[in-house]
Amino acid sequence: MNKDRIIGALLLLLIAVAMIFLTISGAFGKKEPMVEEIKEEQEDENLIVVGFSQVGSESIWRTTHTRSLQEALSKENGFFLQYSNARQKQENQIKAIRGFISQRVDYIVFSPATEDGWETVLTEAKDAGIPVILVDRKIAESESDLYTTWVGSDMTAEGLRAGQWLAYEQARRGRAEAELNIVVLKGTIDSTSERGRTAGFEQIAKKHDNWHILCSESGDFTTSKGKEVMAQLLKRYPDIDVVVSQNDEMTFGAMEAIREAGLATGIHGRITIISFDSVKEALELVEEGSINCDVECNPLQGELVAEVIRKLERGEKVEKEYFVEEKVFTRANVKDYLDERLY
Ligand code: GYE
């Protein structure tokens, strides 16, 4: 072995040792706090302990919603937040809530995947004396005594706004009487956002005999499913005029399928697109003209949740519902809002 080779081998050995060291120290650095540490923090600082069960991370709307709650319910603001992501599964949410009950958290905050099936676990929370605050989605009306309050959007109003915009737009184009073939991409079936948006839009559609809802199918609030469902619908119905897509992610997928079928949307083609959520990426497409209308759903609910908890802490009475504010975006107004949109 010559001298160069030995030096090379030594160098390689040195790099390998350094990498092992960095990996080990990195892994220790990232370690989750242990139960004991958590307890100490709570006791020391008198923080309000909140267990938050989020439905998943299926959309930009959802990840923004999570961040909004994490920021508002921070240690600096006097909270200790236990966050759990249910990855779209109700059984995971039930497990998380049971965990929060056994830890005796001060409050349970959660966004229910669908509206039904919460009676047992929420009765357990009630019996343990832990107030439950719903965010974004709701549970069945008949079980409203199982939660203290709800913070979110009026989903039926959002559906109504979508229908009202379409009626207005048809009239503006002088096409109020024209036959209109509509398909609806629904979100997660039986979630409050799906039920409300569907009901609101149908209320307006019913008033127009010339509007035909050809098909309503779920794309589960995801881009991949939205694309898959849209591709099938395009094969089944060659003459679609309007796509009502219940969130921006499904809209992105649907638009891909439409493009791949050689068709154009918005002001560039025959298919009118109505979307929901209004994340920045979608608003850019509104400005560019390929989405006609985006009905806003406001995910910034953290501050309101923190405020409600503070009220409860002071023993004040709270409302049963708190609504966030929302708009409708079209090419006519979107420019004024694009810069300030952070998500
Ligand atoms: O529109 C969608 C999501 O429930 C309002 O859930 C929420 C919906 C939102 O993931 O993007």
Tab-separated table of C-alpha atoms and ligand atoms in Angstrom:
chain	number	residue	atom	x	y	z
A	1	MET	CA	0.000	0.000	0.000
A	2	ASN	CA	1.497	3.385	-0.897
A	3	LYS	CA	1.425	6.526	1.291
A	4	ASP	CA	-1.436	8.231	-0.647
A	5	ARG	CA	-3.658	5.201	-0.247
A	6	ILE	CA	-3.047	5.066	3.516
A	7	ILE	CA	-3.872	8.766	3.882
A	8	GLY	CA	-7.030	8.257	1.765
A	9	ALA	CA	-8.164	5.316	3.914
A	10	LEU	CA	-7.514	7.298	7.119
A	11	LEU	CA	-9.534	10.223	5.791
A	12	LEU	CA	-12.475	7.946	4.930
A	13	LEU	CA	-12.326	6.446	8.424
A	14	LEU	CA	-12.351	9.935	9.957
A	15	ILE	CA	-15.418	10.970	7.896
A	16	ALA	CA	-17.257	7.758	8.866
A	17	VAL	CA	-16.557	8.329	12.584
A	18	ALA	CA	-17.718	11.954	12.299
A	19	MET	CA	-20.944	10.886	10.547
A	20	ILE	CA	-21.736	8.266	13.201
A	21	PHE	CA	-21.134	10.860	15.921
A	22	LEU	CA	-23.401	13.437	14.205
A	23	THR	CA	-26.186	10.882	13.673
A	24	ILE	CA	-26.113	9.804	17.318
A	25	SER	CA	-26.070	13.329	18.702
A	26	GLY	CA	-28.796	14.385	16.180
A	27	ALA	CA	-31.032	11.518	17.269
A	28	PHE	CA	-30.602	12.456	20.917
A	29	GLY	CA	-31.192	16.111	20.124
A	30	LYS	CA	-34.576	15.333	18.540
A	31	LYS	CA	-35.764	13.057	21.299
A	32	GLU	CA	-39.390	13.625	22.436
A	33	PRO	CA	-39.625	14.939	26.014
A	34	MET	CA	-40.229	12.124	28.477
A	35	VAL	CA	-43.409	11.901	30.541
A	36	GLU	CA	-41.587	13.072	33.671
A	37	GLU	CA	-40.241	16.132	31.858
A	38	ILE	CA	-43.723	17.011	30.573
A	39	LYS	CA	-45.149	16.788	34.081
A	40	GLU	CA	-42.477	19.056	35.507
A	41	GLU	CA	-43.068	21.683	32.832
A	42	GLN	CA	-46.793	21.720	33.533
A	43	GLU	CA	-46.434	21.971	37.292
A	44	ASP	CA	-43.706	24.569	37.188
A	45	GLU	CA	-45.380	26.942	34.879
A	46	ASN	CA	-49.038	26.468	35.642
A	47	LEU	CA	-49.832	25.956	31.998
A	48	ILE	CA	-53.307	25.096	30.723
A	49	VAL	CA	-53.042	21.580	29.316
A	50	VAL	CA	-54.872	21.059	26.018
A	51	GLY	CA	-55.153	17.791	24.093
A	52	PHE	CA	-55.706	18.494	20.397
A	53	SER	CA	-56.809	15.702	18.065
A	54	GLN	CA	-56.474	16.842	14.461
A	55	VAL	CA	-58.203	14.872	11.701
A	56	GLY	CA	-55.125	14.589	9.464
A	57	SER	CA	-52.859	16.542	7.144
A	58	GLU	CA	-54.691	16.050	3.835
A	59	SER	CA	-54.560	19.648	2.607
A	60	ILE	CA	-52.793	22.998	2.857
A	61	TRP	CA	-55.939	24.210	4.616
A	62	ARG	CA	-55.496	21.490	7.234
A	63	THR	CA	-51.779	22.037	7.869
A	64	THR	CA	-52.428	25.780	8.188
A	65	HIS	CA	-55.238	25.051	10.652
A	66	THR	CA	-52.896	22.864	12.716
A	67	ARG	CA	-50.209	25.550	12.730
A	68	SER	CA	-52.728	28.210	13.729
A	69	LEU	CA	-53.751	26.198	16.787
A	70	GLN	CA	-50.172	25.278	17.683
A	71	GLU	CA	-49.113	28.916	17.543
A	72	ALA	CA	-52.047	30.207	19.572
A	73	LEU	CA	-51.870	27.429	22.178
A	74	SER	CA	-48.136	27.866	22.748
A	75	LYS	CA	-46.200	27.836	25.994
A	76	GLU	CA	-45.545	31.582	25.665
A	77	ASN	CA	-49.311	32.044	25.650
A	78	GLY	CA	-49.778	29.927	28.771
A	79	PHE	CA	-50.725	26.576	27.232
A	80	PHE	CA	-49.232	23.124	27.115
A	81	LEU	CA	-50.403	21.467	23.904
A	82	GLN	CA	-50.519	17.734	23.268
A	83	TYR	CA	-50.986	17.325	19.515
A	84	SER	CA	-52.187	14.144	17.856
A	85	ASN	CA	-52.701	13.567	14.104
A	86	ALA	CA	-55.424	10.961	13.375
A	87	ARG	CA	-54.482	10.468	9.723
A	88	GLN	CA	-58.148	10.517	8.666
A	89	LYS	CA	-59.166	7.649	10.950
A	90	GLN	CA	-61.949	8.090	13.470
A	91	GLU	CA	-60.609	5.200	15.548
A	92	ASN	CA	-57.307	7.096	15.940
A	93	GLN	CA	-59.200	10.151	17.168
A	94	ILE	CA	-61.136	8.067	19.676
A	95	LYS	CA	-57.850	6.570	20.917
A	96	ALA	CA	-56.272	10.034	21.209
A	97	ILE	CA	-59.253	11.410	23.130
A	98	ARG	CA	-59.169	8.432	25.528
A	99	GLY	CA	-55.460	9.159	26.034
A	100	PHE	CA	-56.211	12.802	26.847
A	101	ILE	CA	-58.894	11.723	29.331
A	102	SER	CA	-56.531	9.349	31.119
A	103	GLN	CA	-53.889	12.111	31.285
A	104	ARG	CA	-56.581	14.366	32.759
A	105	VAL	CA	-55.862	17.268	30.419
A	106	ASP	CA	-57.705	20.528	31.160
A	107	TYR	CA	-59.390	20.766	27.723
A	108	ILE	CA	-59.917	18.547	24.717
A	109	VAL	CA	-59.938	20.264	21.331
A	110	PHE	CA	-60.755	18.242	18.245
A	111	SER	CA	-61.856	18.362	14.631
A	112	PRO	CA	-64.093	15.321	14.100
A	113	ALA	CA	-63.405	13.396	10.875
A	114	THR	CA	-67.119	12.776	10.338
A	115	GLU	CA	-70.201	13.860	12.289
A	116	ASP	CA	-71.373	10.527	13.708
A	117	GLY	CA	-70.035	8.006	16.208
A	118	TRP	CA	-68.765	10.195	19.065
A	119	GLU	CA	-71.326	9.557	21.755
A	120	THR	CA	-69.419	6.975	23.817
A	121	VAL	CA	-66.024	8.667	23.951
A	122	LEU	CA	-67.434	12.158	24.500
A	123	THR	CA	-69.640	10.855	27.306
A	124	GLU	CA	-66.428	9.542	28.888
A	125	ALA	CA	-64.900	13.027	28.586
A	126	LYS	CA	-68.023	14.577	30.079
A	127	ASP	CA	-67.994	12.121	32.999
A	128	ALA	CA	-64.332	13.017	33.598
A	129	GLY	CA	-65.352	16.677	33.726
A	130	ILE	CA	-63.150	17.704	30.777
A	131	PRO	CA	-64.657	20.411	28.536
A	132	VAL	CA	-64.599	19.571	24.816
A	133	ILE	CA	-64.122	22.269	22.199
A	134	LEU	CA	-64.882	21.327	18.600
A	135	VAL	CA	-62.953	23.058	15.834
A	136	ASP	CA	-63.721	23.229	12.113
A	137	ARG	CA	-66.073	20.221	11.857
A	138	LYS	CA	-68.995	19.316	14.088
A	139	ILE	CA	-70.679	16.245	15.533
A	140	ALA	CA	-74.344	15.207	15.207
A	141	GLU	CA	-76.852	17.855	16.315
A	142	SER	CA	-78.455	15.373	18.750
A	143	GLU	CA	-75.189	15.153	20.696
A	144	SER	CA	-74.637	18.860	21.162
A	145	ASP	CA	-74.719	18.485	24.959
A	146	LEU	CA	-71.432	16.562	24.679
A	147	TYR	CA	-69.357	19.619	23.787
A	148	THR	CA	-68.977	23.046	25.322
A	149	THR	CA	-68.472	25.132	22.208
A	150	TRP	CA	-67.441	25.036	18.545
A	151	VAL	CA	-65.165	27.314	16.505
A	152	GLY	CA	-65.274	27.136	12.709
A	153	SER	CA	-66.839	28.071	9.389
A	154	ASP	CA	-70.450	28.109	8.265
A	155	MET	CA	-70.140	25.322	5.689
A	156	THR	CA	-73.715	25.624	4.423
A	157	ALA	CA	-73.175	29.340	3.838
A	158	GLU	CA	-70.070	28.439	1.820
A	159	GLY	CA	-72.128	26.090	-0.380
A	160	LEU	CA	-74.780	28.794	-0.805
A	161	ARG	CA	-72.094	31.295	-1.846
A	162	ALA	CA	-70.842	28.902	-4.525
A	163	GLY	CA	-74.362	28.545	-5.943
A	164	GLN	CA	-75.076	32.266	-5.724
A	165	TRP	CA	-71.878	33.087	-7.571
A	166	LEU	CA	-72.766	30.633	-10.366
A	167	ALA	CA	-76.258	32.146	-10.742
A	168	TYR	CA	-74.768	35.638	-10.815
A	169	GLU	CA	-72.117	34.651	-13.352
A	170	GLN	CA	-74.598	32.948	-15.677
A	171	ALA	CA	-76.785	36.055	-15.595
A	172	ARG	CA	-73.773	38.308	-16.192
A	173	ARG	CA	-72.880	36.300	-19.285
A	174	GLY	CA	-76.498	36.520	-20.480
A	175	ARG	CA	-76.810	32.757	-20.012
A	176	ALA	CA	-79.265	32.611	-17.119
A	177	GLU	CA	-81.597	30.364	-19.119
A	178	ALA	CA	-78.901	28.133	-20.656
A	179	GLU	CA	-78.754	24.420	-19.777
A	180	LEU	CA	-75.870	23.749	-17.399
A	181	ASN	CA	-74.259	20.367	-16.725
A	182	ILE	CA	-72.638	20.266	-13.291
A	183	VAL	CA	-70.508	17.668	-11.505
A	184	VAL	CA	-69.676	17.894	-7.805
A	185	LEU	CA	-66.451	16.578	-6.268
A	186	LYS	CA	-67.356	16.067	-2.658
A	187	GLY	CA	-64.974	15.997	0.298
A	188	THR	CA	-64.904	13.269	2.954
A	189	ILE	CA	-68.431	11.887	3.065
A	190	ASP	CA	-70.381	12.814	6.230
A	191	SER	CA	-67.871	15.409	7.370
A	192	THR	CA	-69.439	18.760	8.236
A	193	SER	CA	-67.593	20.458	5.386
A	194	GLU	CA	-68.936	17.947	2.833
A	195	ARG	CA	-72.483	17.967	4.220
A	196	GLY	CA	-72.711	21.746	4.506
A	197	ARG	CA	-71.161	22.608	1.148
A	198	THR	CA	-73.295	19.998	-0.611
A	199	ALA	CA	-76.521	21.152	1.055
A	200	GLY	CA	-75.841	24.851	0.456
A	201	PHE	CA	-75.058	24.430	-3.229
A	202	GLU	CA	-78.035	22.109	-3.783
A	203	GLN	CA	-80.363	24.682	-2.245
A	204	ILE	CA	-79.460	27.134	-5.004
A	205	ALA	CA	-79.327	24.465	-7.746
A	206	LYS	CA	-82.901	23.434	-6.915
A	207	LYS	CA	-84.097	26.927	-7.831
A	208	HIS	CA	-82.752	26.548	-11.375
A	209	ASP	CA	-84.547	23.979	-13.546
A	210	ASN	CA	-81.873	24.354	-16.204
A	211	TRP	CA	-79.033	23.311	-13.820
A	212	HIS	CA	-78.397	19.583	-13.947
A	213	ILE	CA	-76.199	17.954	-11.309
A	214	LEU	CA	-75.024	14.982	-13.379
A	215	CYS	CA	-73.082	13.355	-10.599
A	216	SER	CA	-71.701	13.959	-7.090
A	217	GLU	CA	-68.749	11.837	-6.077
A	218	SER	CA	-66.215	11.972	-3.265
A	219	GLY	CA	-62.580	12.800	-3.942
A	220	ASP	CA	-61.875	12.649	-0.202
A	221	PHE	CA	-60.356	16.171	-0.094
A	222	THR	CA	-57.136	14.937	-1.792
A	223	THR	CA	-55.426	15.803	-5.082
A	224	SER	CA	-54.867	12.197	-6.167
A	225	LYS	CA	-58.471	11.140	-5.564
A	226	GLY	CA	-59.767	14.364	-7.123
A	227	LYS	CA	-57.797	13.610	-10.273
A	228	GLU	CA	-58.893	9.984	-10.405
A	229	VAL	CA	-62.591	10.804	-9.950
A	230	MET	CA	-62.481	13.677	-12.444
A	231	ALA	CA	-60.839	11.478	-15.093
A	232	GLN	CA	-63.674	8.961	-14.725
A	233	LEU	CA	-66.340	11.668	-14.857
A	234	LEU	CA	-64.850	13.122	-18.046
A	235	LYS	CA	-65.146	9.717	-19.705
A	236	ARG	CA	-68.706	9.233	-18.500
A	237	TYR	CA	-69.960	12.769	-19.287
A	238	PRO	CA	-68.537	14.419	-22.402
A	239	ASP	CA	-70.421	17.687	-21.878
A	240	ILE	CA	-69.534	18.964	-18.400
A	241	ASP	CA	-69.934	22.750	-18.045
A	242	VAL	CA	-69.189	23.243	-14.336
A	243	VAL	CA	-67.061	21.458	-11.747
A	244	VAL	CA	-67.848	22.250	-8.123
A	245	SER	CA	-64.897	20.930	-6.146
A	246	GLN	CA	-65.207	21.060	-2.376
A	247	ASN	CA	-61.552	21.886	-1.692
A	248	ASP	CA	-58.506	23.264	-3.504
A	249	GLU	CA	-56.531	20.004	-3.402
A	250	MET	CA	-59.254	18.130	-5.317
A	251	THR	CA	-59.437	21.092	-7.690
A	252	PHE	CA	-55.706	20.796	-8.468
A	253	GLY	CA	-56.198	17.094	-9.247
A	254	ALA	CA	-59.349	17.684	-11.288
A	255	MET	CA	-57.631	20.380	-13.334
A	256	GLU	CA	-54.811	17.984	-14.141
A	257	ALA	CA	-57.314	15.388	-15.376
A	258	ILE	CA	-59.106	18.023	-17.452
A	259	ARG	CA	-55.818	19.173	-19.008
A	260	GLU	CA	-54.840	15.587	-19.777
A	261	ALA	CA	-58.206	15.158	-21.540
A	262	GLY	CA	-57.207	18.070	-23.781
A	263	LEU	CA	-59.697	20.535	-22.309
A	264	ALA	CA	-59.233	23.955	-20.717
A	265	THR	CA	-60.851	25.584	-17.698
A	266	GLY	CA	-61.942	29.016	-16.499
A	267	ILE	CA	-61.676	31.882	-18.916
A	268	HIS	CA	-59.433	29.721	-21.116
A	269	GLY	CA	-61.996	27.027	-21.906
A	270	ARG	CA	-65.527	25.716	-21.544
A	271	ILE	CA	-65.349	24.216	-18.043
A	272	THR	CA	-66.142	26.580	-15.198
A	273	ILE	CA	-64.335	25.727	-11.946
A	274	ILE	CA	-65.671	26.556	-8.498
A	275	SER	CA	-63.380	25.636	-5.619
A	276	PHE	CA	-63.343	25.971	-1.804
A	277	ASP	CA	-60.640	26.955	0.757
A	278	SER	CA	-58.734	29.714	-1.144
A	279	VAL	CA	-55.142	28.780	-0.383
A	280	LYS	CA	-52.527	30.938	-2.097
A	281	GLU	CA	-51.740	28.407	-4.825
A	282	ALA	CA	-55.418	28.331	-5.817
A	283	LEU	CA	-55.834	32.109	-5.623
A	284	GLU	CA	-52.952	32.418	-8.088
A	285	LEU	CA	-54.973	30.254	-10.474
A	286	VAL	CA	-57.986	32.514	-9.899
A	287	GLU	CA	-55.856	35.486	-10.877
A	288	GLU	CA	-54.504	33.632	-13.901
A	289	GLY	CA	-58.093	32.769	-14.910
A	290	SER	CA	-58.177	28.979	-14.793
A	291	ILE	CA	-60.261	28.805	-11.580
A	292	ASN	CA	-63.371	31.002	-11.863
A	293	CYS	CA	-64.394	31.271	-8.248
A	294	ASP	CA	-62.905	30.209	-4.924
A	295	VAL	CA	-65.102	30.259	-1.831
A	296	GLU	CA	-62.942	30.991	1.164
A	297	CYS	CA	-62.755	28.746	4.210
A	298	ASN	CA	-60.688	30.383	6.933
A	299	PRO	CA	-58.284	28.003	8.742
A	300	LEU	CA	-56.929	30.663	11.129
A	301	GLN	CA	-58.977	29.539	14.110
A	302	GLY	CA	-56.261	29.243	16.776
A	303	GLU	CA	-56.643	32.701	18.328
A	304	LEU	CA	-60.390	32.261	18.730
A	305	VAL	CA	-59.890	28.866	20.385
A	306	ALA	CA	-57.324	30.342	22.805
A	307	GLU	CA	-59.715	33.197	23.599
A	308	VAL	CA	-62.594	30.820	24.312
A	309	ILE	CA	-60.406	28.741	26.667
A	310	ARG	CA	-59.319	31.903	28.520
A	311	LYS	CA	-62.969	32.837	28.958
A	312	LEU	CA	-63.746	29.387	30.344
A	313	GLU	CA	-60.754	29.684	32.688
A	314	ARG	CA	-62.188	32.950	34.035
A	315	GLY	CA	-65.504	31.177	34.579
A	316	GLU	CA	-67.274	33.275	31.933
A	317	LYS	CA	-70.138	31.979	29.846
A	318	VAL	CA	-69.264	31.129	26.244
A	319	GLU	CA	-71.373	30.947	23.096
A	320	LYS	CA	-72.212	27.553	21.601
A	321	GLU	CA	-70.773	28.586	18.203
A	322	TYR	CA	-68.039	30.967	17.046
A	323	PHE	CA	-67.719	31.709	13.332
A	324	VAL	CA	-64.619	32.913	11.488
A	325	GLU	CA	-64.964	35.457	8.651
A	326	GLU	CA	-64.814	34.425	4.996
A	327	LYS	CA	-64.958	35.866	1.484
A	328	VAL	CA	-65.492	34.788	-2.119
A	329	PHE	CA	-62.627	35.300	-4.575
A	330	THR	CA	-62.898	35.844	-8.313
A	331	ARG	CA	-60.636	37.488	-10.861
A	332	ALA	CA	-62.344	40.786	-10.050
A	333	ASN	CA	-61.111	41.016	-6.444
A	334	VAL	CA	-58.340	38.456	-5.942
A	335	LYS	CA	-55.430	40.830	-6.673
A	336	ASP	CA	-56.172	42.834	-3.535
A	337	TYR	CA	-55.779	39.770	-1.302
A	338	LEU	CA	-53.017	37.708	-2.900
A	339	ASP	CA	-50.086	39.480	-1.251
A	340	GLU	CA	-51.410	39.134	2.249
A	341	ARG	CA	-52.257	35.426	1.856
A	342	LEU	CA	-49.597	33.521	3.792
A	343	TYR	CA	-50.689	29.920	3.167
B	1	GYE	O1	-61.942	22.465	3.221
B	1	GYE	C1	-60.378	20.743	3.375
B	1	GYE	C2	-59.999	19.909	4.506
B	1	GYE	O2	-63.090	20.647	7.092
B	1	GYE	C3	-63.013	22.829	6.234
B	1	GYE	O3	-61.092	19.835	5.357
B	1	GYE	C4	-62.326	21.544	6.358
B	1	GYE	C5	-61.925	20.899	5.063
B	1	GYE	C6	-61.157	21.767	4.088
B	1	GYE	O4	-58.973	19.195	4.529
B	1	GYE	O5	-59.304	21.205	2.617
